[in-house]
CSV table of C-alpha atoms and ligand atoms in Angstrom, one decimal:
chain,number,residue,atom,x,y,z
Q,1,UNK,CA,-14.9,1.2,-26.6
Q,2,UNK,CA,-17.1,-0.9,-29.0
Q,3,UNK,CA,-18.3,2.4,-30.7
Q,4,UNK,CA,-14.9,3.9,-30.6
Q,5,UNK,CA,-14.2,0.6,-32.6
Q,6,UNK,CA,-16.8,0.3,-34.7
Q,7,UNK,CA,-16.1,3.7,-36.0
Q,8,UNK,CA,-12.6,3.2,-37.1
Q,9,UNK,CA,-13.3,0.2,-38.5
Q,10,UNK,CA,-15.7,1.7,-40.4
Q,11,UNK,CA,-13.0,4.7,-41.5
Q,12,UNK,CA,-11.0,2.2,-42.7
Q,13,UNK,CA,-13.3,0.4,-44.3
Q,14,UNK,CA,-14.1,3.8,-46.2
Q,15,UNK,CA,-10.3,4.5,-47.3
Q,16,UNK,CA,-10.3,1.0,-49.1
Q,17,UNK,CA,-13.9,2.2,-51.1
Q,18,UNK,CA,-16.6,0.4,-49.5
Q,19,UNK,CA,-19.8,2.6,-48.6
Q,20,UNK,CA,-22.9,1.9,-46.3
Q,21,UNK,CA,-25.1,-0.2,-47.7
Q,22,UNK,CA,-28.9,1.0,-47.0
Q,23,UNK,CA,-29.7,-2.8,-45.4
Q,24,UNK,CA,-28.2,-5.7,-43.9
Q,25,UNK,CA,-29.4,-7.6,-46.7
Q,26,UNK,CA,-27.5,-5.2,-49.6
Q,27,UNK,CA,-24.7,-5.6,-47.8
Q,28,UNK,CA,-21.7,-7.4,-49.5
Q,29,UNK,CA,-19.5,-7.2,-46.4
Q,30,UNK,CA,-20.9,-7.0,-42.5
Q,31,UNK,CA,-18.8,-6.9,-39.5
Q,32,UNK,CA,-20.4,-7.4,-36.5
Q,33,UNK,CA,-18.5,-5.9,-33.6
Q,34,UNK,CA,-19.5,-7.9,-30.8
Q,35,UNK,CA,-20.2,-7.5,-26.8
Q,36,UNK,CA,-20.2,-10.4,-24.2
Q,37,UNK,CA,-20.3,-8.1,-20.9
Q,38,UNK,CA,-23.5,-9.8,-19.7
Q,39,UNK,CA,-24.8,-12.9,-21.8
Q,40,UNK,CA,-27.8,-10.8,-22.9
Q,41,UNK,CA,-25.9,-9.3,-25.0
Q,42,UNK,CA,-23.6,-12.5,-26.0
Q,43,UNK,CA,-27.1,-13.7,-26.7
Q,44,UNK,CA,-27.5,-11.3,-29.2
Q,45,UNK,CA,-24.4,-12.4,-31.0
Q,46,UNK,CA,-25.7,-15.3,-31.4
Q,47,UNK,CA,-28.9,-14.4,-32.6
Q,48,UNK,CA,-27.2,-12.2,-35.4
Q,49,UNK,CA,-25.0,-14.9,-35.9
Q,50,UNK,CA,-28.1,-17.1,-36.9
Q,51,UNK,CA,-29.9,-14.2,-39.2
Q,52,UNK,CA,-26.5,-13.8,-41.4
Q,53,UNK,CA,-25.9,-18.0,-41.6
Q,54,UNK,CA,-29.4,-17.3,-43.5
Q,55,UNK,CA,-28.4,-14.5,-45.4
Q,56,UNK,CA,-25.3,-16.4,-46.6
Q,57,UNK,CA,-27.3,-18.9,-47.9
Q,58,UNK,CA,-29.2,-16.5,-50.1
Q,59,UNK,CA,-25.9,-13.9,-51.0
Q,60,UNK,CA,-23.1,-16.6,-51.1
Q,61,UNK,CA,-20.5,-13.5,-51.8
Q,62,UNK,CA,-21.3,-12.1,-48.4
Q,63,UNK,CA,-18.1,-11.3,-46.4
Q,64,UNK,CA,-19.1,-11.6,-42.8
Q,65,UNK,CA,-16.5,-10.7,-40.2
Q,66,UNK,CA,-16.5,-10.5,-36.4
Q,67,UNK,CA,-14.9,-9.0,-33.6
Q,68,UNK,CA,-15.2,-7.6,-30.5
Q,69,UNK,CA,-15.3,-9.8,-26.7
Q,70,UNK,CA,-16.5,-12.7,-28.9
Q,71,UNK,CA,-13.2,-13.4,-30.2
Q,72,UNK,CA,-11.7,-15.4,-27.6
Q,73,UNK,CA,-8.2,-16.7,-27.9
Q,74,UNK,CA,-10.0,-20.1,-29.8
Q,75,UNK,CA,-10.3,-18.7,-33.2
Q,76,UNK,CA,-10.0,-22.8,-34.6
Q,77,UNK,CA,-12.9,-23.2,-32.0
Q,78,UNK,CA,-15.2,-20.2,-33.5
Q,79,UNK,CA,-14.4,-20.9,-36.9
Q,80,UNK,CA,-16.0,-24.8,-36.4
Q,81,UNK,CA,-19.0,-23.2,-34.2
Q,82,UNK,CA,-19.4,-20.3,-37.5
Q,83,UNK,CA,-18.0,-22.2,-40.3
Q,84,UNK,CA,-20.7,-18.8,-42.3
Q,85,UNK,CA,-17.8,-16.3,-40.7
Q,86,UNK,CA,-15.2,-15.8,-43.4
Q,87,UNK,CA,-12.7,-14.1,-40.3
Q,88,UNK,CA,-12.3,-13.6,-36.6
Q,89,UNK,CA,-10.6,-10.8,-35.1
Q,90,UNK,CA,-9.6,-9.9,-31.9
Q,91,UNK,CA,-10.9,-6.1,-30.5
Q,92,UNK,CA,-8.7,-3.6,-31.8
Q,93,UNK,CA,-6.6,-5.9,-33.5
Q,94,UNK,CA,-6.6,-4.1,-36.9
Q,95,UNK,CA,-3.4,-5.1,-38.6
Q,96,UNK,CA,-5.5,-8.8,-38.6
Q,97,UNK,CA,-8.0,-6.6,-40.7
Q,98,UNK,CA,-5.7,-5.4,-43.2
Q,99,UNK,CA,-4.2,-9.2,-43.9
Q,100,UNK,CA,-7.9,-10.0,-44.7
Q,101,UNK,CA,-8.2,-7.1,-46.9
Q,102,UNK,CA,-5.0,-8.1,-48.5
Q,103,UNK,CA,-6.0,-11.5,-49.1
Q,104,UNK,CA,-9.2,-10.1,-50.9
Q,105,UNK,CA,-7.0,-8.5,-53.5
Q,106,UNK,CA,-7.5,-5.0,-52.2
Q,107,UNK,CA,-4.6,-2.8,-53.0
Q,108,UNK,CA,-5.5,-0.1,-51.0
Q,109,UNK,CA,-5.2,-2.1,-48.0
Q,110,UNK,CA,-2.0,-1.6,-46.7
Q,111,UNK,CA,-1.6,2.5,-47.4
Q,112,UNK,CA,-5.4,2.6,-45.2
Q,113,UNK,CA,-3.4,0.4,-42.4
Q,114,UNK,CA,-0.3,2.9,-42.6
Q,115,UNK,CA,-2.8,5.8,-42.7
Q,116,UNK,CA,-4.6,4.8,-39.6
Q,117,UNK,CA,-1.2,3.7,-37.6
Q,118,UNK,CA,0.0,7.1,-38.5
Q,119,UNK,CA,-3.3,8.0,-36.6
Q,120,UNK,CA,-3.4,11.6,-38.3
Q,121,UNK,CA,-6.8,10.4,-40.4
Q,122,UNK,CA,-9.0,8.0,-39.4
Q,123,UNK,CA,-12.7,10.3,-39.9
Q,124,UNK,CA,-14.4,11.0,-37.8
Q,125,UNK,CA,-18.4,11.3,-38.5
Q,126,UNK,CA,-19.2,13.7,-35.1
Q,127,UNK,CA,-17.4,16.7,-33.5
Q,128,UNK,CA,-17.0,14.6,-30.6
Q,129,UNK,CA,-14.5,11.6,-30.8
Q,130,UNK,CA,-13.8,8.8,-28.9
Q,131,UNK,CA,-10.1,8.4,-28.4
Q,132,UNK,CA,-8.9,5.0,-27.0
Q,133,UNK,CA,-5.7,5.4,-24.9
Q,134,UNK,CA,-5.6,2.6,-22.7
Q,135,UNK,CA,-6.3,-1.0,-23.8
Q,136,UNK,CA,-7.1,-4.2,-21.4
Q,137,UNK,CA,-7.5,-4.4,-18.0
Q,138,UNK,CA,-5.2,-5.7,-14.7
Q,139,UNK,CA,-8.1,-5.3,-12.4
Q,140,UNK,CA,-9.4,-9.3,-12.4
Q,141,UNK,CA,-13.2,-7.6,-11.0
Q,142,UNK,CA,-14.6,-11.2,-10.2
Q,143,UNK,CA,-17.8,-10.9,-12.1
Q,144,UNK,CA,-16.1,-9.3,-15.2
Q,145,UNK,CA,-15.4,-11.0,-18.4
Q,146,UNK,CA,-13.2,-8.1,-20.1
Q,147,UNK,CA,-9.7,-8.7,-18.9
Q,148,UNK,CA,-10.2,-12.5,-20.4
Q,149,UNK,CA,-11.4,-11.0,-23.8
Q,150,UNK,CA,-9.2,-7.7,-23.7
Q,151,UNK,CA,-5.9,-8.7,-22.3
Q,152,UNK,CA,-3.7,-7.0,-20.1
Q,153,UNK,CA,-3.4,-3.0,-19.8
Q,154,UNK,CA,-1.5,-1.3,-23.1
Q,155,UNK,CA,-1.3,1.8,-22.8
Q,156,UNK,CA,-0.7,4.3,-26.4
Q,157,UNK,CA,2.3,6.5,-26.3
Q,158,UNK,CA,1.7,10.0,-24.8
Q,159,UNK,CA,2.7,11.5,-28.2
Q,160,UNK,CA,0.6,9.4,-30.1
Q,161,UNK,CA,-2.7,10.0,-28.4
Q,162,UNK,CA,-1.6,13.7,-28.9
Q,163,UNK,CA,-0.9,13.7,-32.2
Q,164,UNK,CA,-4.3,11.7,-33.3
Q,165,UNK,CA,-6.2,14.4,-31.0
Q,166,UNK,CA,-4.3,17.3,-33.0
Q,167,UNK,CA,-5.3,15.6,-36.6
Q,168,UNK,CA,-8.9,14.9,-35.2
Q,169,UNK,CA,-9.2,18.7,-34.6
Q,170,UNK,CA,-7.6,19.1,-37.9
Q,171,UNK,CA,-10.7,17.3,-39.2
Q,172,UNK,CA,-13.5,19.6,-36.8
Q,173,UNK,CA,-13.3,17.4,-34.2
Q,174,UNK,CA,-14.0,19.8,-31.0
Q,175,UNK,CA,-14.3,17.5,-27.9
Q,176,UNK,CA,-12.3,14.3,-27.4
Q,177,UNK,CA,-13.9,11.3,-25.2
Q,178,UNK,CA,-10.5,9.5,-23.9
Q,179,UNK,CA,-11.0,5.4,-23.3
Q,180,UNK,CA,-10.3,2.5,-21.6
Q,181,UNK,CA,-11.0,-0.1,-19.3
Q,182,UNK,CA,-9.5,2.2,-16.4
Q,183,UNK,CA,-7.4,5.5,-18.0
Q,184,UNK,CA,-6.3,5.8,-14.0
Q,185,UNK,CA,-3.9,2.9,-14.8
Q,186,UNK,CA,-3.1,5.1,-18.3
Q,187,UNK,CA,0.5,5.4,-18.6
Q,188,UNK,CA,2.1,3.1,-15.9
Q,189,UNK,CA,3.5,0.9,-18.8
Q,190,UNK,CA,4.9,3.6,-20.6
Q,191,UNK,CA,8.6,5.1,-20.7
Q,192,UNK,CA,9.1,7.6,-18.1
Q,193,UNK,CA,5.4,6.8,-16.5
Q,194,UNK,CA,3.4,9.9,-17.7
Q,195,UNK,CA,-0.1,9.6,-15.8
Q,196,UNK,CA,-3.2,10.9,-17.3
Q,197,UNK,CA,-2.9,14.1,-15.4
Q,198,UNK,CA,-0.2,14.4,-17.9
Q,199,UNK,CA,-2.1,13.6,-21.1
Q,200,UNK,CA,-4.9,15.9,-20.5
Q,201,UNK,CA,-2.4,18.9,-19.5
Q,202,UNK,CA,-0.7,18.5,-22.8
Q,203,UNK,CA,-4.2,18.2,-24.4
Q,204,UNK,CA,-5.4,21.3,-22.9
Q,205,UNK,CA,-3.0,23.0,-24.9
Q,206,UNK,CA,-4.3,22.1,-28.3
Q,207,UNK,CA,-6.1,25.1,-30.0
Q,208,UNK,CA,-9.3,24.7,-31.4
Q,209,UNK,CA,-10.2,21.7,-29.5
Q,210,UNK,CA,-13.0,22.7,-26.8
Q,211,UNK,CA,-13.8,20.0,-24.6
Q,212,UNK,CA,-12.0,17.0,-23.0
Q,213,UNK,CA,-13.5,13.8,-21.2
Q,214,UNK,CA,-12.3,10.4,-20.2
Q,215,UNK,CA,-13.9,7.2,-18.6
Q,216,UNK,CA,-13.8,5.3,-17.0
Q,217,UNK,CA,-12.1,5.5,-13.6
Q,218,UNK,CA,-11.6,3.3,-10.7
Q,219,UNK,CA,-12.6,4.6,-7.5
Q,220,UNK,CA,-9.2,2.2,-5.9
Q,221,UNK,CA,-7.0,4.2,-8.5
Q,222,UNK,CA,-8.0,7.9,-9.4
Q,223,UNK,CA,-5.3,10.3,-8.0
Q,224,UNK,CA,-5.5,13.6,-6.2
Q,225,UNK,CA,-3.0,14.8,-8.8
Q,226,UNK,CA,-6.2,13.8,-11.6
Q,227,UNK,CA,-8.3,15.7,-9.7
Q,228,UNK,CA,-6.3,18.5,-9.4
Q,229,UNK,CA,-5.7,18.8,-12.7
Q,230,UNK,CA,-9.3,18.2,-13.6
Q,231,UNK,CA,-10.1,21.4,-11.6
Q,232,UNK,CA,-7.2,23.4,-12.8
Q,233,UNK,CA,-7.5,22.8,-16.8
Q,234,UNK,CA,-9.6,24.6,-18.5
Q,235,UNK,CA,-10.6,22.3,-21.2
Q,236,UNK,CA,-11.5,19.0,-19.0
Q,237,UNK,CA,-15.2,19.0,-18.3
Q,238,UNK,CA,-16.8,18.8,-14.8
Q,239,UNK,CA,-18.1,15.0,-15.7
Q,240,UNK,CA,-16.6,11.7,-14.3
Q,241,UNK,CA,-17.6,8.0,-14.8
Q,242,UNK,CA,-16.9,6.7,-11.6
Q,243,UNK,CA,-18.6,2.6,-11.1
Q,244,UNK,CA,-19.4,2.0,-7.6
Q,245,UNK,CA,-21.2,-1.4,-8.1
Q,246,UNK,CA,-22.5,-2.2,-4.6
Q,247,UNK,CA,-22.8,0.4,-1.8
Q,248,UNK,CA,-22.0,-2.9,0.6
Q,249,UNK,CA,-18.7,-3.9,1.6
Q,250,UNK,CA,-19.1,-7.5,2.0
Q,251,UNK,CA,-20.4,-7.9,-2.0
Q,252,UNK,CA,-17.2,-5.0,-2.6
Q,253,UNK,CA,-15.0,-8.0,-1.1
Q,254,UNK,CA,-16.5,-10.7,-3.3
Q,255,UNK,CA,-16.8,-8.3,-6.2
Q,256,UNK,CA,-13.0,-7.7,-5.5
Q,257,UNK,CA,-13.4,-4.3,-6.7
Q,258,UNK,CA,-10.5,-3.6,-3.5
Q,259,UNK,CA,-12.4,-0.5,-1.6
Q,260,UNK,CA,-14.5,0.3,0.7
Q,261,UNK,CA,-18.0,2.3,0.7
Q,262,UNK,CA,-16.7,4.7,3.4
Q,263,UNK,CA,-13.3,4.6,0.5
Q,264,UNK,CA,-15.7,5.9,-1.9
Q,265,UNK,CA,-17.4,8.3,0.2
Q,266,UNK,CA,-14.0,10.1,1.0
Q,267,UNK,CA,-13.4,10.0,-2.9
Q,268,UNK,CA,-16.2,11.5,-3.9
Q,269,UNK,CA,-16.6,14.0,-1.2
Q,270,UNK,CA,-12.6,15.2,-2.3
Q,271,UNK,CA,-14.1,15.4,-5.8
Q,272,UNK,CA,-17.0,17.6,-4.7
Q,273,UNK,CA,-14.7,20.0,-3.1
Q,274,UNK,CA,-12.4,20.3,-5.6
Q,275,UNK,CA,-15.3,20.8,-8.7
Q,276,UNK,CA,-18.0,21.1,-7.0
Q,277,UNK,CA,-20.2,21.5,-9.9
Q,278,UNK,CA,-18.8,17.9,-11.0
Q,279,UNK,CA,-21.7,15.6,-13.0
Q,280,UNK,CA,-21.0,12.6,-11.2
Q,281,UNK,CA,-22.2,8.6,-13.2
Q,282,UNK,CA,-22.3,5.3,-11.4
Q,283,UNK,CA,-22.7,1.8,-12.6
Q,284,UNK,CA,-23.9,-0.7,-10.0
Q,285,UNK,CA,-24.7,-4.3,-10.3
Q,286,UNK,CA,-27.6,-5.8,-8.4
Q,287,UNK,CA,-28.1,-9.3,-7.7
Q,288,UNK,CA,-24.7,-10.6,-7.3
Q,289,UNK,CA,-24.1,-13.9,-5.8
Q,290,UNK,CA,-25.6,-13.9,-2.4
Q,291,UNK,CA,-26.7,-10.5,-2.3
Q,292,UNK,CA,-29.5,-10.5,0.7
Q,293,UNK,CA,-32.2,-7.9,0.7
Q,294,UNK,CA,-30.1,-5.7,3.8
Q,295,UNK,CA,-27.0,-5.7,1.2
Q,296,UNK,CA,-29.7,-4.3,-1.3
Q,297,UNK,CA,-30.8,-2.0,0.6
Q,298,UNK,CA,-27.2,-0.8,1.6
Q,299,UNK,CA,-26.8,-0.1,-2.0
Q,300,UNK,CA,-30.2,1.8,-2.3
Q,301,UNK,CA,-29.4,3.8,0.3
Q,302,UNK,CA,-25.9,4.8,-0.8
Q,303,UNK,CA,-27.4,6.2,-4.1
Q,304,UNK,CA,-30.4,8.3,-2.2
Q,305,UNK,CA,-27.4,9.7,-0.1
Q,306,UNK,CA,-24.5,10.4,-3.0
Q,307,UNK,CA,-26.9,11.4,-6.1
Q,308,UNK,CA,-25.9,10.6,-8.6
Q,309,UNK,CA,-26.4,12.0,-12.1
Q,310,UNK,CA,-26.4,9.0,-14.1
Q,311,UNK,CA,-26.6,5.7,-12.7
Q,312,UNK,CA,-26.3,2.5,-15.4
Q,313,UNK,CA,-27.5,-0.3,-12.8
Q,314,UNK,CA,-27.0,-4.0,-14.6
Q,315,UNK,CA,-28.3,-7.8,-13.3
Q,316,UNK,CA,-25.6,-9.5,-12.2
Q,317,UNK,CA,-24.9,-12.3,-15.2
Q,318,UNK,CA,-22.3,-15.1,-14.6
Q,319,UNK,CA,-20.0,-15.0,-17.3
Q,320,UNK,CA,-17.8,-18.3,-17.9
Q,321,UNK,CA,-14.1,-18.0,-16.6
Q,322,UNK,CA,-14.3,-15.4,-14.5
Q,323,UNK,CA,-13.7,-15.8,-10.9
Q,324,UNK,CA,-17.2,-15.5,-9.5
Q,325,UNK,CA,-18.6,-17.5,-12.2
Q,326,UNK,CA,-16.8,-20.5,-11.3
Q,327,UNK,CA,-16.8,-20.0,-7.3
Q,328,UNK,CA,-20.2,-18.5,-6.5
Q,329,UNK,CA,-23.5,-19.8,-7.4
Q,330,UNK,CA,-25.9,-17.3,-9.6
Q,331,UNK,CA,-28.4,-17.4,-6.4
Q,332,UNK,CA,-30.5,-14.1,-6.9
Q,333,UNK,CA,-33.5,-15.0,-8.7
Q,334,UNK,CA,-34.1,-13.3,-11.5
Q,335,UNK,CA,-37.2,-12.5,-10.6
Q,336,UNK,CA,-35.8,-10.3,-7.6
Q,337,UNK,CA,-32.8,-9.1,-9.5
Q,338,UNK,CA,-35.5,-7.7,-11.6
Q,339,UNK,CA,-37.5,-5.5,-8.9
Q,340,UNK,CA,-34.1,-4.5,-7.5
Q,341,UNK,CA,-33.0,-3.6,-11.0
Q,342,UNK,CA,-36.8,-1.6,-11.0
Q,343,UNK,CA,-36.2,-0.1,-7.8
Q,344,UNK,CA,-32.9,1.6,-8.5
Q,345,UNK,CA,-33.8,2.8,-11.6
Q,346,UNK,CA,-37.2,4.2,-10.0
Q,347,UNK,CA,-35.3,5.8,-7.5
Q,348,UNK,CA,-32.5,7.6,-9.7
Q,349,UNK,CA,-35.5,8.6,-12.0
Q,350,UNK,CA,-36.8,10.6,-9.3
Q,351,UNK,CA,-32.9,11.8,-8.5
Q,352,UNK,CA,-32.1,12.9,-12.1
Q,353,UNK,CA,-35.6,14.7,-12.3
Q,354,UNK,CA,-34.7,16.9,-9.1
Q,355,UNK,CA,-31.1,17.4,-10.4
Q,356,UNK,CA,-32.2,18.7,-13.7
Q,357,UNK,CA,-34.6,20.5,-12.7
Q,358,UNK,CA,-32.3,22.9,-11.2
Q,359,UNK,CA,-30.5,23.3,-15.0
Q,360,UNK,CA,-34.1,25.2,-15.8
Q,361,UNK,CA,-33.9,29.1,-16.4
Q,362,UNK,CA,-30.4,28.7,-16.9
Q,363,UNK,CA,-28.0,29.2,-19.7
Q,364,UNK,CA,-25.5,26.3,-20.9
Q,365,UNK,CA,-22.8,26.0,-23.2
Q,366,UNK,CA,-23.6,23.4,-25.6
Q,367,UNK,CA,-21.5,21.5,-28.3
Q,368,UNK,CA,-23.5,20.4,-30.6
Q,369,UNK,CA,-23.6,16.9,-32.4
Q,370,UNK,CA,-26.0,16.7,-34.6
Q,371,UNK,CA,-29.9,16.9,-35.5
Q,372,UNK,CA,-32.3,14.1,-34.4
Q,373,UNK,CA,-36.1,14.3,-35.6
Q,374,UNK,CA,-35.5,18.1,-36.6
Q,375,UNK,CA,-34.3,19.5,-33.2
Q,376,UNK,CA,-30.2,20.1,-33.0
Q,377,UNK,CA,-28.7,18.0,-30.3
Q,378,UNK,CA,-25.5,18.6,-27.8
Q,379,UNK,CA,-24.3,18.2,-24.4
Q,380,UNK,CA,-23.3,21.0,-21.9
Q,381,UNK,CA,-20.0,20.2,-20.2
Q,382,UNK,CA,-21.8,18.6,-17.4
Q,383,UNK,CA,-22.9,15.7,-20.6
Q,384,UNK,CA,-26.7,16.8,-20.2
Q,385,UNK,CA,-28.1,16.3,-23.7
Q,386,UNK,CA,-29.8,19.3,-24.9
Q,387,UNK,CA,-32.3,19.6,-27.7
Q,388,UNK,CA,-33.4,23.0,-29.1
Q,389,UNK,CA,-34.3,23.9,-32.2
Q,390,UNK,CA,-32.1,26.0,-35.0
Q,391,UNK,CA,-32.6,27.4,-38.6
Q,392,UNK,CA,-29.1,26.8,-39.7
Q,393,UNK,CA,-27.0,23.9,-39.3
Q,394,UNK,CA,-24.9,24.2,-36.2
Q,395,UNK,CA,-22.7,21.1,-35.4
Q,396,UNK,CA,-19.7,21.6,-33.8
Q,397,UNK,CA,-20.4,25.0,-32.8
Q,398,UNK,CA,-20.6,25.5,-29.1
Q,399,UNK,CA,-23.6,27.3,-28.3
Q,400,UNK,CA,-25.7,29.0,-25.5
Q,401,UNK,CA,-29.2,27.5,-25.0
Q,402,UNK,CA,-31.6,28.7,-22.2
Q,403,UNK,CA,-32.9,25.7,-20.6
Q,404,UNK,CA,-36.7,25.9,-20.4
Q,405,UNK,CA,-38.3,21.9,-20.4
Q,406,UNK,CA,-36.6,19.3,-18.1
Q,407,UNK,CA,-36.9,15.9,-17.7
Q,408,UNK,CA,-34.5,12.8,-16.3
Q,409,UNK,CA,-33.0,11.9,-19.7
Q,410,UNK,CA,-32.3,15.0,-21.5
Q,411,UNK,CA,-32.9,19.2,-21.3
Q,412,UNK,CA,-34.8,21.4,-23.8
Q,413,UNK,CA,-34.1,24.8,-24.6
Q,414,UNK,CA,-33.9,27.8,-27.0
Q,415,UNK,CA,-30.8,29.9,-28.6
Q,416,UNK,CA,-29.2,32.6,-27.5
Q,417,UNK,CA,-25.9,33.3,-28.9
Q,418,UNK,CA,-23.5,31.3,-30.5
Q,419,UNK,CA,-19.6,31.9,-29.5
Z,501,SAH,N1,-14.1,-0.8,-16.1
Z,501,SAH,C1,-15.4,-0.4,-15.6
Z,501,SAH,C2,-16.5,-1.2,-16.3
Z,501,SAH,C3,-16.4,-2.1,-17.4
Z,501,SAH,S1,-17.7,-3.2,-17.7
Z,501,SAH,C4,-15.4,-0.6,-14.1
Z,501,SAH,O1,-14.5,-0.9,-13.5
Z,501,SAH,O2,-16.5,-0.5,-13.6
Z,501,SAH,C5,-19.1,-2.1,-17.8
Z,501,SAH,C6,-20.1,-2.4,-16.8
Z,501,SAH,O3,-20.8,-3.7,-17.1
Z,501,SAH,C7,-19.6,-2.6,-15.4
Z,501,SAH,O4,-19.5,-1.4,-14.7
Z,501,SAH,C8,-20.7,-3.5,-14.7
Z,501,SAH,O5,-21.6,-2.7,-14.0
Z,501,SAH,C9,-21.3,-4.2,-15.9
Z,501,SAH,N2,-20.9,-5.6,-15.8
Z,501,SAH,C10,-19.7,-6.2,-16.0
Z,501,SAH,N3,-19.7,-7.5,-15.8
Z,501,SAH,C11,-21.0,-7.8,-15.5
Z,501,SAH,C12,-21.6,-9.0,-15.1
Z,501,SAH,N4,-21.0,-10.2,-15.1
Z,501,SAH,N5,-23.0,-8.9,-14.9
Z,501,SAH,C13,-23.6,-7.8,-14.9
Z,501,SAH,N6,-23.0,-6.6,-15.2
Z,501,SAH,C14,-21.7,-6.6,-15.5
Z,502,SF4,FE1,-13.9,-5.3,-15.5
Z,502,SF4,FE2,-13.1,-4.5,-13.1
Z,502,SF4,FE3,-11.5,-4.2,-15.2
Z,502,SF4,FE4,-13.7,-2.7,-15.0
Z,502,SF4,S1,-11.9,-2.7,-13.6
Z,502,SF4,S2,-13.0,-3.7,-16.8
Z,502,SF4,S3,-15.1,-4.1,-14.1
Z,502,SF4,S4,-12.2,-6.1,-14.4
């Protein structure tokens, strides 16, 4: 969501004639879109925070603006904390942005507002755009600071979505990465409650575009009608974002993330029959309040048994206001919430390898991105990222790459024809 963001911000910023600046220190204007999910990376704020107080000093012109989880409904408060931030915004609030460029004297910033609420031409810089369609969240997780920063669900008229999709594609934009806190809730808030299931069928339908994603879903709300549709429509690919978090019911209780393991099992098991060659990603959080090695080890052994593709495992990090923060103590030491953290990631190194090995010798569609350290880089449907290497500039051409070199993290393979 923070990329997604960052990346119309930085559109925007394009429309009213700024450019990149090759450093932080040529810069005349930084925004710093910030993340608070775990206070490691709130920490990081800070520390940024710190670095352009000092550049300020130096370049008293610099504009610095912020936004992002870090805006919390106390702007008076931040602004005392930062008095070296000229303006606070809130995530996604970007009519704020175009008062500030207003204020600056910029008369281009009102047409770049109406061009971007017309949603027809934000740029993208990749064939593979990230489309927000939900904002907020209702789910109140107990360790989760985003439904204090983000608000409640909003969900983007159906048409909307639609027509920014149709100008993206417009633009060369092939695949379209759908967001929000949970896209199963997408909808519910809307006139005549279309569901995503809806949004990706009329999506589907857009020539020219190639792929279609979303994520992230909640195992308590994803339908059999999503699934179904998933299956059926040609254009969605075989890949869900699907967070367990613990793979033990008592820590699923505290967590309030309002299912069950054997819940999830059942979910996944549907999923599998319905796709069955569905790339299936998992976040889980280790060392929550009270975790005991036994509930550890219920989680280790749910990811030997589901196998995962991808599995982001976090520490557990007590995050002011939320629910667990102020009822449970932080009792995991980090010390342990490190080897667990170790151990999981060990074990789904050893998963991913097996899994991708099977990818070698075969031949994958790939869309491809871009060109890192001279190889061309994509993903197949399945979002494996596939290097190879290519005389001619390919990106956003889907092409076929024998896979020949395997590893956890990514495939390697050569050309064979492009389509
Ligand atoms: N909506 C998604 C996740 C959003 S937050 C969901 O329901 O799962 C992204 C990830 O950050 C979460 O999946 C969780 O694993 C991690 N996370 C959130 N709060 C955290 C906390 N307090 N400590 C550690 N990890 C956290
Ligand atoms: Fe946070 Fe839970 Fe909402 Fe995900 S579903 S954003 S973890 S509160």
């Amino acid at each position: 969501m923070n990329k997604a963001e960052s990346l119309r911000i930085a559109s925007y910023l394009d429309f009213l004639s700024y450019q990149v600046a090759p450093s932080l220190r040529e810069a005349d204007l930084v925004v710093l879109n910030t993340c608070v999910v775990r206070q490691s990376a709130e920490d990081k704020v800070l520390g940024t925070l710190g670095l352009l107080k000092g550049l300020k000093k130096e370049h008293p012109n610099l504009s610095i603006l912020v936004t992002g989880c870090f805006v919390d409904s106390n702007i008076a408060g931040l602004k005392r904390r930062f008095p070296q931030v000229d303006f606070f915004f809130k995530p996604g609030a970007y009519p704020e942005l175009t008062n500030w460029a207003q204020k600056q004297g910029i008369s281009t910033a009102e047409q770049g507002l109406l061009r971007y609420a017309r949603n027809d031409t934000w740029k993208s810089p990749s064939p593979c755009a990230f489309v927000p369609v939900i904002q907020g969240c209702n789910k109140f997780c107990s360790y989760c600071i985003v439904p204090y920063r983000r608000g409640r669900e909003v969900s983007r008229p159906l048409e909307e979505v639609v027509c920014e999709v149709k100008g993206l594609v417009k633009q060369g934009v092939r695949e379209v990465i759908l967001l929000g806190q949970n896209v199963d809730s997408y909808g519910h808030d809307l006139p005549g409650n279309p569901d995503l299931a809806d949004l990706l069928t009329k999506l589907n339908n857009i020539n020219d575009l190639a792929r279609i994603r979303f994520l992230t879903n909640h195992p308590r709300d994803i339908s059999q009608s999503l699934i179904e549709a998933m299956a059926f429509l040609d254009k969605v690919c075989e890949h869900l974002e699907l967070p367990i978090q613990s793979g033990d019911d008592d820590i699923l209780k505290a967590m309030r993330r309002g299912y069950t393991v054997e819940q999830y099992r059942k979910l996944i098991h549907a999923i599998r029959y319905h796709i069955p060659q569905i790339s299936l990603s998992t976040d889980i959080i280790v060392g929550f309040p009270g975790e005991t090695e036994e509930q550890f080890e219920h989680t280790y052994s749910l990811l030997e048994e589901m196998r995962f593709d991808v599995v982001h495992v976090a520490a557990y990090s007590p995050r002011p206001g939320t629910i667990a923060g102020r009822k449970y103590e932080d009792t995991v030491p980090p010390e342990v919430k490190r080897e667990r953290f170790n151990k999981i990631e060990q074990l789904q190194a050893n998963i991913a390898t097996e899994l991708n090995s099977a990818y070698r010798g075969k031949t994958m569609e790939v869309l491809v991105e871009g060109e890192r350290k001279g190889k061309w880089y994509g993903r197949t449907r399945s979002d494996k990222l596939v290097f190879f290497e290519n005389k001619d500039d390919c990106t956003g051409q889907l092409v076929k790459i024998r896979i020949e070199k395997t590893s956890p993290w990514a495939l390697q393979g050569k050309v064979g024809y492009n389509s």
